[in-house]
Amino acid sequence: MAIARTDQSAMGRWWWTVDRWTVLALVVLCGFGALMAMAASPAVAQRIGADSFHFVHHQLALLPATMVIMFAVSLQSPRSIRRTAAITLAISLVLLALTFVIGTEVKGARRWIGMGALSIQPSEFVKPAFAVICAWLLAEQKNPSSRIPGNAIVMGLFLLIVAMLIKQPDLGQTIVISAIVFAEAFLAGLPVILVAVGAMVGVGGLAAAYFLLPHVHSRIDRFLDPSGGGGYQVTRSLEAFSNGGLWGRGPGEGTVKNYLPDAHADFVFAVAGEEFGLIVCLVIVLLFGFVVLRGFARLMQEQNLYVVLAGAGLLVQFGLQAVINMASTLHLIPTKGMTLPFLSYGGSSLLALGLGMGMVLGLTRKRFGTGELT
Amino acid sequence: MRSPVLRSEDNLRRAVHFRPSAEGPGDADHPLTRALEMSRIRLVKAGAMFVIAFLVISLRLIDVTVLETNDSHLNPLAVAKPLEYSRADIVDRNGKVLATTLRTQSLFADARVITDPQGTATALARILPDTNETELAARLKSGKGFIWLHRHLTPDVVDAVNELGIPGLDFQPEEQRVYPQGPLTAHVVGYSDLDNHGLAGIERAFDAGLAAHAEPLQLSVDVRLQAIVKEEVQKAIYDFSAIGGTGIIMNCHTGEILAMVSLPDFDPNDMSNIVPATIFNRSTLGVYEMGSVFKIFNTALALENKKATLDSFFDVVHPIHIGRFTIHDYEPQSHPITVAQIFMLSSNIGSAKMALESGGAAQEAFLGSLGLLRPAVIELPEVAAPHYPNPWHDISTMTVAFGHGISVSPLQTLIAANAIVNHGVMVPATLVKRADGYQPAGTRVISEETSFQLRRLLRLVVTDGTGKNADVPGYLVGGKTGTAEKVTGHGYAKKALLSSFIGVYPINNPEYITLVSVDEPHGTKKSYGFATAGWTAAPATQRIIARMAPLLDQMPITETADIHNAYTVDFPGKGKKIAAD
């Protein structure tokens, strides 16, 4: 691409300041996403009686849209990103509250809002928006010249969101949101004693979920004893990896997608393992790791606390989702309904990821001088 | 300390043209700078945790894809289970298969894929048994993803359906329970539903065991004897236009049931066209007033209690009037007769008077010890509880003496009668084959002497009394007839009888005991119009014993002088009677 160093257009400045390695990694992940949609979702679509390419069309239409959003957001300055985040957070919180009123109930949880042909899962958009706003508020608290009571607002927002998510119920999103807040507070210098308290609250919360929420109870029991019959998905999933071996059975040659109801979403990594093999799976893990660590490394150079916290929060969200998804597919942790970023099918998840990673790209762009935000 | 540079960073109100100075962020003591330092240190820690997480995931990936050290308890789902039948066979005592499991194909359709439901229905109706074209077409048009069209098809039909080559039709391999002996052992073996759960008989009683084990369950039943009993009881039913019948053979020493037949019967292979009455197991689930067969128990009680001997006289000249009831005899006598004659001639009046000698309480206790006041103990779910008098008045004592006013199942009558002839020892009955040579200890209910006297009387019935038609030369058959008038809506019906015969042989050391009941037989020219046990059940028993003894390799016994003398009972006027014959 011939873009001159001296090119001062928005495009030109973006090209020379953005982290092009991360862009490449994200584009490759999107490519895998398109591949997996074609590999895994026709079987799922057939099983539920939809047109074979129902999910494929959907996903292939959404992937370019996601990349456009990602690019558009990454053009913005950190300040503008903050504004975008604030607007997104406001809208998605309202929609989140509305799920209780006009939400569609799917598999016992009210997480979706139908808007014409589209249905939106507001909690997906809450995550990146909250990560950025939370970072800004925590940075404000550290700034002696600011009077904004950042910590208090963060606490209030966090409790509000968690209350709504548990009401839905959506334990997975609760965990991710909590992890974002915890990670950002940790980076903002949370005293070690409070870090320990936070960790204990997290463990306590999971224990409470185990005893209070029946579906969490059964998930964990089944993880501990898959022979009880409930470990069907995980057993099939491990079988898929084993079938795939080093090089996989070839695209479309897998069978796990015929058995797993969530083969195109939560268990897409198993389909990848069966059809493309260990090497490709390791490449995918490497890509996720690269995006997270490369982002962290860029943030090390950053002079502005808000940017560091926001970028890190977004990357924690991205990395944690990947880790939880892959770990549960590999039977390292109990199954948790969580999408694998860019690879799983899911419109809201994909668009929200575009937004979030666009923010990461924007925040990690080279800004010369100091803590300037423009 | 205030820094203009740092204040500008997040201050939305700052001037737009403001540019920060170069030295601003270098201020090491500023809280924001310190926070930034802290965040960098902790960013490294967070990064390290991610590195560990991604490394663990990578190692686990290598583990499950290449190393395949899969948790062993997760494997069973991955292993196909070909030709592993889910239910054990049931076999008879010689290993003949009574119930087995076959792999079959069941046809189902995906109506969403079927393009021509009407044509498909027409084609299938021609091939599938018992199907209706219109109904098939309606179901194929339903648009449902899964429709059972026919369970358990034969290979021929599967081939024919495949020949059609219609997309949307598919087969599900299944297992089907098959009963190669058909109706022959239906009431004993029972049957199971489409999904192979036992619903009746041994199939139900041993449901869990059959589902859990691969070893066949070996029953005590011998299908050869089962076939003999069925034929002979069926013949009696046919000859005397009866509505049903029962036949049981038991080994006197082991309690093993060798045959148990209830007619009419049913084919467990085809439960779709079943008449409910045929499923009813008369041997165990039916309770009947067994009639004079009960005189075996009544006489045993009187002898055991020393209230009488075979030679004691009882006045049977006048019918007994008690309340509104009258007890009378079929063959009224003009003079008192002995206990032996009462048994041989089956006198109701004499039996009632014998019973009063012991009293109701002793009678109730004695019948209780014979297991006649509780459900029979046998490995079948279909077992009925007996009906007996409560309270047990004198009138009850008198009627129970000759088997009325108490209803019991044929099987428990047989078990009790066996205790009387088996040297006084009651052995538990079973439908499961006992280990070779094993004899259950049993419990003594009467003395060896009483048992011997009763065997003499049973032999007398066959040689000189009502059971002559049961005699089989060479096998020393003993027995007792019982003809009961069946209870209908309003008292006893003269014409509706239950004619039963207990047979036992050889009488000097009983090996096998049989019971044959014929329900509502009607007299024929050949039986001189009689439908009593001596003309219906006794000949059937005779034929059964004559056929089974050679089959069981039992040589005819020579009736030595010792045996003859021991088992011959004298009574007043005996010689005259013989001369008359």
JSON list of N, CA and C in Angstrom, two decimals, chain B residues 29-80:
[
{"chain": "B", "resi": 29, "resn": "ASP", "atom": "N", "xyz": [6.90, 12.81, 40.84]},
{"chain": "B", "resi": 29, "resn": "ASP", "atom": "CA", "xyz": [6.16, 12.75, 42.10]},
{"chain": "B", "resi": 29, "resn": "ASP", "atom": "C", "xyz": [4.67, 12.93, 41.93]},
{"chain": "B", "resi": 30, "resn": "HIS", "atom": "N", "xyz": [4.28, 13.32, 40.72]},
{"chain": "B", "resi": 30, "resn": "HIS", "atom": "CA", "xyz": [2.85, 13.55, 40.52]},
{"chain": "B", "resi": 30, "resn": "HIS", "atom": "C", "xyz": [2.06, 12.24, 40.69]},
{"chain": "B", "resi": 31, "resn": "PRO", "atom": "N", "xyz": [0.89, 12.27, 41.38]},
{"chain": "B", "resi": 31, "resn": "PRO", "atom": "CA", "xyz": [0.12, 11.04, 41.61]},
{"chain": "B", "resi": 31, "resn": "PRO", "atom": "C", "xyz": [-0.17, 10.30, 40.33]},
{"chain": "B", "resi": 32, "resn": "LEU", "atom": "N", "xyz": [-0.49, 11.01, 39.26]},
{"chain": "B", "resi": 32, "resn": "LEU", "atom": "CA", "xyz": [-0.79, 10.33, 37.99]},
{"chain": "B", "resi": 32, "resn": "LEU", "atom": "C", "xyz": [0.42, 9.60, 37.47]},
{"chain": "B", "resi": 33, "resn": "THR", "atom": "N", "xyz": [1.60, 10.21, 37.64]},
{"chain": "B", "resi": 33, "resn": "THR", "atom": "CA", "xyz": [2.83, 9.58, 37.17]},
{"chain": "B", "resi": 33, "resn": "THR", "atom": "C", "xyz": [3.09, 8.31, 37.96]},
{"chain": "B", "resi": 34, "resn": "ARG", "atom": "N", "xyz": [2.86, 8.42, 39.28]},
{"chain": "B", "resi": 34, "resn": "ARG", "atom": "CA", "xyz": [3.08, 7.23, 40.12]},
{"chain": "B", "resi": 34, "resn": "ARG", "atom": "C", "xyz": [2.07, 6.13, 39.75]},
{"chain": "B", "resi": 35, "resn": "ALA", "atom": "N", "xyz": [0.83, 6.55, 39.51]},
{"chain": "B", "resi": 35, "resn": "ALA", "atom": "CA", "xyz": [-0.18, 5.57, 39.11]},
{"chain": "B", "resi": 35, "resn": "ALA", "atom": "C", "xyz": [0.20, 4.90, 37.80]},
{"chain": "B", "resi": 36, "resn": "LEU", "atom": "N", "xyz": [0.75, 5.69, 36.89]},
{"chain": "B", "resi": 36, "resn": "LEU", "atom": "CA", "xyz": [1.16, 5.16, 35.59]},
{"chain": "B", "resi": 36, "resn": "LEU", "atom": "C", "xyz": [2.27, 4.12, 35.78]},
{"chain": "B", "resi": 37, "resn": "GLU", "atom": "N", "xyz": [3.24, 4.46, 36.70]},
{"chain": "B", "resi": 37, "resn": "GLU", "atom": "CA", "xyz": [4.33, 3.51, 36.98]},
{"chain": "B", "resi": 37, "resn": "GLU", "atom": "C", "xyz": [3.76, 2.20, 37.51]},
{"chain": "B", "resi": 38, "resn": "MET", "atom": "N", "xyz": [2.85, 2.35, 38.47]},
{"chain": "B", "resi": 38, "resn": "MET", "atom": "CA", "xyz": [2.22, 1.17, 39.06]},
{"chain": "B", "resi": 38, "resn": "MET", "atom": "C", "xyz": [1.50, 0.34, 38.00]},
{"chain": "B", "resi": 39, "resn": "SER", "atom": "N", "xyz": [0.79, 1.04, 37.12]},
{"chain": "B", "resi": 39, "resn": "SER", "atom": "CA", "xyz": [0.01, 0.32, 36.11]},
{"chain": "B", "resi": 39, "resn": "SER", "atom": "C", "xyz": [0.92, -0.47, 35.18]},
{"chain": "B", "resi": 40, "resn": "ARG", "atom": "N", "xyz": [2.11, 0.08, 34.91]},
{"chain": "B", "resi": 40, "resn": "ARG", "atom": "CA", "xyz": [3.03, -0.65, 34.02]},
{"chain": "B", "resi": 40, "resn": "ARG", "atom": "C", "xyz": [3.52, -1.93, 34.69]},
{"chain": "B", "resi": 41, "resn": "ILE", "atom": "N", "xyz": [3.87, -1.81, 35.98]},
{"chain": "B", "resi": 41, "resn": "ILE", "atom": "CA", "xyz": [4.34, -3.01, 36.69]},
{"chain": "B", "resi": 41, "resn": "ILE", "atom": "C", "xyz": [3.24, -4.07, 36.69]},
{"chain": "B", "resi": 42, "resn": "ARG", "atom": "N", "xyz": [2.02, -3.60, 36.96]},
{"chain": "B", "resi": 42, "resn": "ARG", "atom": "CA", "xyz": [0.92, -4.58, 37.07]},
{"chain": "B", "resi": 42, "resn": "ARG", "atom": "C", "xyz": [0.48, -5.09, 35.69]},
{"chain": "B", "resi": 43, "resn": "LEU", "atom": "N", "xyz": [0.71, -4.26, 34.67]},
{"chain": "B", "resi": 43, "resn": "LEU", "atom": "CA", "xyz": [0.41, -4.71, 33.31]},
{"chain": "B", "resi": 43, "resn": "LEU", "atom": "C", "xyz": [1.27, -5.93, 32.97]},
{"chain": "B", "resi": 44, "resn": "VAL", "atom": "N", "xyz": [2.51, -5.89, 33.44]},
{"chain": "B", "resi": 44, "resn": "VAL", "atom": "CA", "xyz": [3.42, -7.02, 33.20]},
{"chain": "B", "resi": 44, "resn": "VAL", "atom": "C", "xyz": [2.87, -8.27, 33.89]},
{"chain": "B", "resi": 45, "resn": "LYS", "atom": "N", "xyz": [2.36, -8.08, 35.12]},
{"chain": "B", "resi": 45, "resn": "LYS", "atom": "CA", "xyz": [1.83, -9.22, 35.87]},
{"chain": "B", "resi": 45, "resn": "LYS", "atom": "C", "xyz": [0.59, -9.80, 35.16]},
{"chain": "B", "resi": 46, "resn": "ALA", "atom": "N", "xyz": [-0.28, -8.88, 34.72]},
{"chain": "B", "resi": 46, "resn": "ALA", "atom": "CA", "xyz": [-1.49, -9.35, 34.04]},
{"chain": "B", "resi": 46, "resn": "ALA", "atom": "C", "xyz": [-1.11, -10.07, 32.74]},
{"chain": "B", "resi": 47, "resn": "GLY", "atom": "N", "xyz": [-0.13, -9.50, 32.04]},
{"chain": "B", "resi": 47, "resn": "GLY", "atom": "CA", "xyz": [0.34, -10.14, 30.81]},
{"chain": "B", "resi": 47, "resn": "GLY", "atom": "C", "xyz": [0.88, -11.52, 31.09]},
{"chain": "B", "resi": 48, "resn": "ALA", "atom": "N", "xyz": [1.62, -11.65, 32.20]},
{"chain": "B", "resi": 48, "resn": "ALA", "atom": "CA", "xyz": [2.19, -12.95, 32.55]},
{"chain": "B", "resi": 48, "resn": "ALA", "atom": "C", "xyz": [1.08, -13.98, 32.78]},
{"chain": "B", "resi": 49, "resn": "MET", "atom": "N", "xyz": [0.00, -13.52, 33.43]},
{"chain": "B", "resi": 49, "resn": "MET", "atom": "CA", "xyz": [-1.10, -14.46, 33.67]},
{"chain": "B", "resi": 49, "resn": "MET", "atom": "C", "xyz": [-1.73, -14.93, 32.35]},
{"chain": "B", "resi": 50, "resn": "PHE", "atom": "N", "xyz": [-1.85, -13.98, 31.42]},
{"chain": "B", "resi": 50, "resn": "PHE", "atom": "CA", "xyz": [-2.39, -14.38, 30.11]},
{"chain": "B", "resi": 50, "resn": "PHE", "atom": "C", "xyz": [-1.45, -15.36, 29.42]},
{"chain": "B", "resi": 51, "resn": "VAL", "atom": "N", "xyz": [-0.13, -15.10, 29.54]},
{"chain": "B", "resi": 51, "resn": "VAL", "atom": "CA", "xyz": [0.83, -16.02, 28.92]},
{"chain": "B", "resi": 51, "resn": "VAL", "atom": "C", "xyz": [0.64, -17.42, 29.48]},
{"chain": "B", "resi": 52, "resn": "ILE", "atom": "N", "xyz": [0.49, -17.50, 30.82]},
{"chain": "B", "resi": 52, "resn": "ILE", "atom": "CA", "xyz": [0.30, -18.81, 31.44]},
{"chain": "B", "resi": 52, "resn": "ILE", "atom": "C", "xyz": [-0.99, -19.46, 30.92]},
{"chain": "B", "resi": 53, "resn": "ALA", "atom": "N", "xyz": [-2.08, -18.66, 30.88]},
{"chain": "B", "resi": 53, "resn": "ALA", "atom": "CA", "xyz": [-3.37, -19.21, 30.43]},
{"chain": "B", "resi": 53, "resn": "ALA", "atom": "C", "xyz": [-3.27, -19.74, 29.01]},
{"chain": "B", "resi": 54, "resn": "PHE", "atom": "N", "xyz": [-2.67, -18.96, 28.13]},
{"chain": "B", "resi": 54, "resn": "PHE", "atom": "CA", "xyz": [-2.57, -19.41, 26.73]},
{"chain": "B", "resi": 54, "resn": "PHE", "atom": "C", "xyz": [-1.63, -20.61, 26.60]},
{"chain": "B", "resi": 55, "resn": "LEU", "atom": "N", "xyz": [-0.59, -20.65, 27.44]},
{"chain": "B", "resi": 55, "resn": "LEU", "atom": "CA", "xyz": [0.31, -21.81, 27.41]},
{"chain": "B", "resi": 55, "resn": "LEU", "atom": "C", "xyz": [-0.42, -23.07, 27.85]},
{"chain": "B", "resi": 56, "resn": "VAL", "atom": "N", "xyz": [-1.21, -22.95, 28.94]},
{"chain": "B", "resi": 56, "resn": "VAL", "atom": "CA", "xyz": [-1.95, -24.12, 29.43]},
{"chain": "B", "resi": 56, "resn": "VAL", "atom": "C", "xyz": [-2.90, -24.60, 28.34]},
{"chain": "B", "resi": 57, "resn": "ILE", "atom": "N", "xyz": [-3.58, -23.67, 27.69]},
{"chain": "B", "resi": 57, "resn": "ILE", "atom": "CA", "xyz": [-4.51, -24.05, 26.63]},
{"chain": "B", "resi": 57, "resn": "ILE", "atom": "C", "xyz": [-3.78, -24.77, 25.49]},
{"chain": "B", "resi": 58, "resn": "SER", "atom": "N", "xyz": [-2.60, -24.24, 25.14]},
{"chain": "B", "resi": 58, "resn": "SER", "atom": "CA", "xyz": [-1.84, -24.87, 24.06]},
{"chain": "B", "resi": 58, "resn": "SER", "atom": "C", "xyz": [-1.42, -26.28, 24.43]},
{"chain": "B", "resi": 59, "resn": "LEU", "atom": "N", "xyz": [-0.96, -26.44, 25.68]},
{"chain": "B", "resi": 59, "resn": "LEU", "atom": "CA", "xyz": [-0.52, -27.77, 26.12]},
{"chain": "B", "resi": 59, "resn": "LEU", "atom": "C", "xyz": [-1.70, -28.74, 26.13]},
{"chain": "B", "resi": 60, "resn": "ARG", "atom": "N", "xyz": [-2.85, -28.25, 26.63]},
{"chain": "B", "resi": 60, "resn": "ARG", "atom": "CA", "xyz": [-4.04, -29.10, 26.67]},
{"chain": "B", "resi": 60, "resn": "ARG", "atom": "C", "xyz": [-4.47, -29.50, 25.25]},
{"chain": "B", "resi": 61, "resn": "LEU", "atom": "N", "xyz": [-4.32, -28.52, 24.32]},
{"chain": "B", "resi": 61, "resn": "LEU", "atom": "CA", "xyz": [-4.65, -28.81, 22.91]},
{"chain": "B", "resi": 61, "resn": "LEU", "atom": "C", "xyz": [-3.80, -29.96, 22.40]},
{"chain": "B", "resi": 62, "resn": "ILE", "atom": "N", "xyz": [-2.49, -29.86, 22.67]},
{"chain": "B", "resi": 62, "resn": "ILE", "atom": "CA", "xyz": [-1.58, -30.93, 22.22]},
{"chain": "B", "resi": 62, "resn": "ILE", "atom": "C", "xyz": [-1.97, -32.24, 22.87]},
{"chain": "B", "resi": 63, "resn": "ASP", "atom": "N", "xyz": [-2.32, -32.14, 24.17]},
{"chain": "B", "resi": 63, "resn": "ASP", "atom": "CA", "xyz": [-2.72, -33.32, 24.94]},
{"chain": "B", "resi": 63, "resn": "ASP", "atom": "C", "xyz": [-3.92, -34.02, 24.30]},
{"chain": "B", "resi": 64, "resn": "VAL", "atom": "N", "xyz": [-5.00, -33.27, 24.04]},
{"chain": "B", "resi": 64, "resn": "VAL", "atom": "CA", "xyz": [-6.22, -33.94, 23.57]},
{"chain": "B", "resi": 64, "resn": "VAL", "atom": "C", "xyz": [-6.17, -34.30, 22.09]},
{"chain": "B", "resi": 65, "resn": "THR", "atom": "N", "xyz": [-5.37, -33.61, 21.29]},
{"chain": "B", "resi": 65, "resn": "THR", "atom": "CA", "xyz": [-5.36, -33.93, 19.87]},
{"chain": "B", "resi": 65, "resn": "THR", "atom": "C", "xyz": [-4.35, -35.02, 19.53]},
{"chain": "B", "resi": 66, "resn": "VAL", "atom": "N", "xyz": [-3.15, -34.88, 20.05]},
{"chain": "B", "resi": 66, "resn": "VAL", "atom": "CA", "xyz": [-2.09, -35.77, 19.61]},
{"chain": "B", "resi": 66, "resn": "VAL", "atom": "C", "xyz": [-1.79, -36.85, 20.64]},
{"chain": "B", "resi": 67, "resn": "LEU", "atom": "N", "xyz": [-1.66, -36.45, 21.90]},
{"chain": "B", "resi": 67, "resn": "LEU", "atom": "CA", "xyz": [-1.28, -37.43, 22.90]},
{"chain": "B", "resi": 67, "resn": "LEU", "atom": "C", "xyz": [-2.45, -38.35, 23.26]},
{"chain": "B", "resi": 68, "resn": "GLU", "atom": "N", "xyz": [-3.67, -37.81, 23.13]},
{"chain": "B", "resi": 68, "resn": "GLU", "atom": "CA", "xyz": [-4.88, -38.60, 23.40]},
{"chain": "B", "resi": 68, "resn": "GLU", "atom": "C", "xyz": [-4.87, -39.25, 24.76]},
{"chain": "B", "resi": 69, "resn": "THR", "atom": "N", "xyz": [-4.38, -38.59, 25.77]},
{"chain": "B", "resi": 69, "resn": "THR", "atom": "CA", "xyz": [-4.50, -39.11, 27.13]},
{"chain": "B", "resi": 69, "resn": "THR", "atom": "C", "xyz": [-5.85, -38.70, 27.68]},
{"chain": "B", "resi": 70, "resn": "ASN", "atom": "N", "xyz": [-6.88, -39.01, 26.88]},
{"chain": "B", "resi": 70, "resn": "ASN", "atom": "CA", "xyz": [-8.25, -38.65, 27.30]},
{"chain": "B", "resi": 70, "resn": "ASN", "atom": "C", "xyz": [-8.59, -39.30, 28.63]},
{"chain": "B", "resi": 71, "resn": "ASP", "atom": "N", "xyz": [-9.28, -38.52, 29.43]},
{"chain": "B", "resi": 71, "resn": "ASP", "atom": "CA", "xyz": [-9.75, -39.08, 30.69]},
{"chain": "B", "resi": 71, "resn": "ASP", "atom": "C", "xyz": [-10.54, -40.35, 30.37]},
{"chain": "B", "resi": 72, "resn": "SER", "atom": "N", "xyz": [-10.15, -41.46, 31.00]},
{"chain": "B", "resi": 72, "resn": "SER", "atom": "CA", "xyz": [-10.73, -42.74, 30.62]},
{"chain": "B", "resi": 72, "resn": "SER", "atom": "C", "xyz": [-12.25, -42.75, 30.82]},
{"chain": "B", "resi": 73, "resn": "HIS", "atom": "N", "xyz": [-12.74, -42.00, 31.83]},
{"chain": "B", "resi": 73, "resn": "HIS", "atom": "CA", "xyz": [-14.19, -42.05, 32.10]},
{"chain": "B", "resi": 73, "resn": "HIS", "atom": "C", "xyz": [-14.97, -41.28, 31.05]},
{"chain": "B", "resi": 74, "resn": "LEU", "atom": "N", "xyz": [-14.28, -40.55, 30.18]},
{"chain": "B", "resi": 74, "resn": "LEU", "atom": "CA", "xyz": [-15.02, -39.83, 29.15]},
{"chain": "B", "resi": 74, "resn": "LEU", "atom": "C", "xyz": [-15.18, -40.70, 27.90]},
{"chain": "B", "resi": 75, "resn": "ASN", "atom": "N", "xyz": [-14.44, -41.80, 27.86]},
{"chain": "B", "resi": 75, "resn": "ASN", "atom": "CA", "xyz": [-14.40, -42.58, 26.62]},
{"chain": "B", "resi": 75, "resn": "ASN", "atom": "C", "xyz": [-15.68, -43.31, 26.21]},
{"chain": "B", "resi": 76, "resn": "PRO", "atom": "N", "xyz": [-16.44, -43.86, 27.17]},
{"chain": "B", "resi": 76, "resn": "PRO", "atom": "CA", "xyz": [-17.53, -44.75, 26.76]},
{"chain": "B", "resi": 76, "resn": "PRO", "atom": "C", "xyz": [-18.42, -44.19, 25.65]},
{"chain": "B", "resi": 77, "resn": "LEU", "atom": "N", "xyz": [-18.69, -42.89, 25.68]},
{"chain": "B", "resi": 77, "resn": "LEU", "atom": "CA", "xyz": [-19.54, -42.33, 24.65]},
{"chain": "B", "resi": 77, "resn": "LEU", "atom": "C", "xyz": [-18.93, -42.49, 23.26]},
{"chain": "B", "resi": 78, "resn": "ALA", "atom": "N", "xyz": [-17.60, -42.47, 23.23]},
{"chain": "B", "resi": 78, "resn": "ALA", "atom": "CA", "xyz": [-16.94, -42.49, 21.94]},
{"chain": "B", "resi": 78, "resn": "ALA", "atom": "C", "xyz": [-16.95, -43.91, 21.34]},
{"chain": "B", "resi": 79, "resn": "VAL", "atom": "N", "xyz": [-17.13, -44.90, 22.19]},
{"chain": "B", "resi": 79, "resn": "VAL", "atom": "CA", "xyz": [-17.04, -46.27, 21.71]},
{"chain": "B", "resi": 79, "resn": "VAL", "atom": "C", "xyz": [-18.41, -46.75, 21.23]},
{"chain": "B", "resi": 80, "resn": "ALA", "atom": "N", "xyz": [-18.48, -47.19, 20.01]},
{"chain": "B", "resi": 80, "resn": "ALA", "atom": "CA", "xyz": [-19.74, -47.74, 19.51]},
{"chain": "B", "resi": 80, "resn": "ALA", "atom": "C", "xyz": [-19.99, -49.06, 20.21]}
]
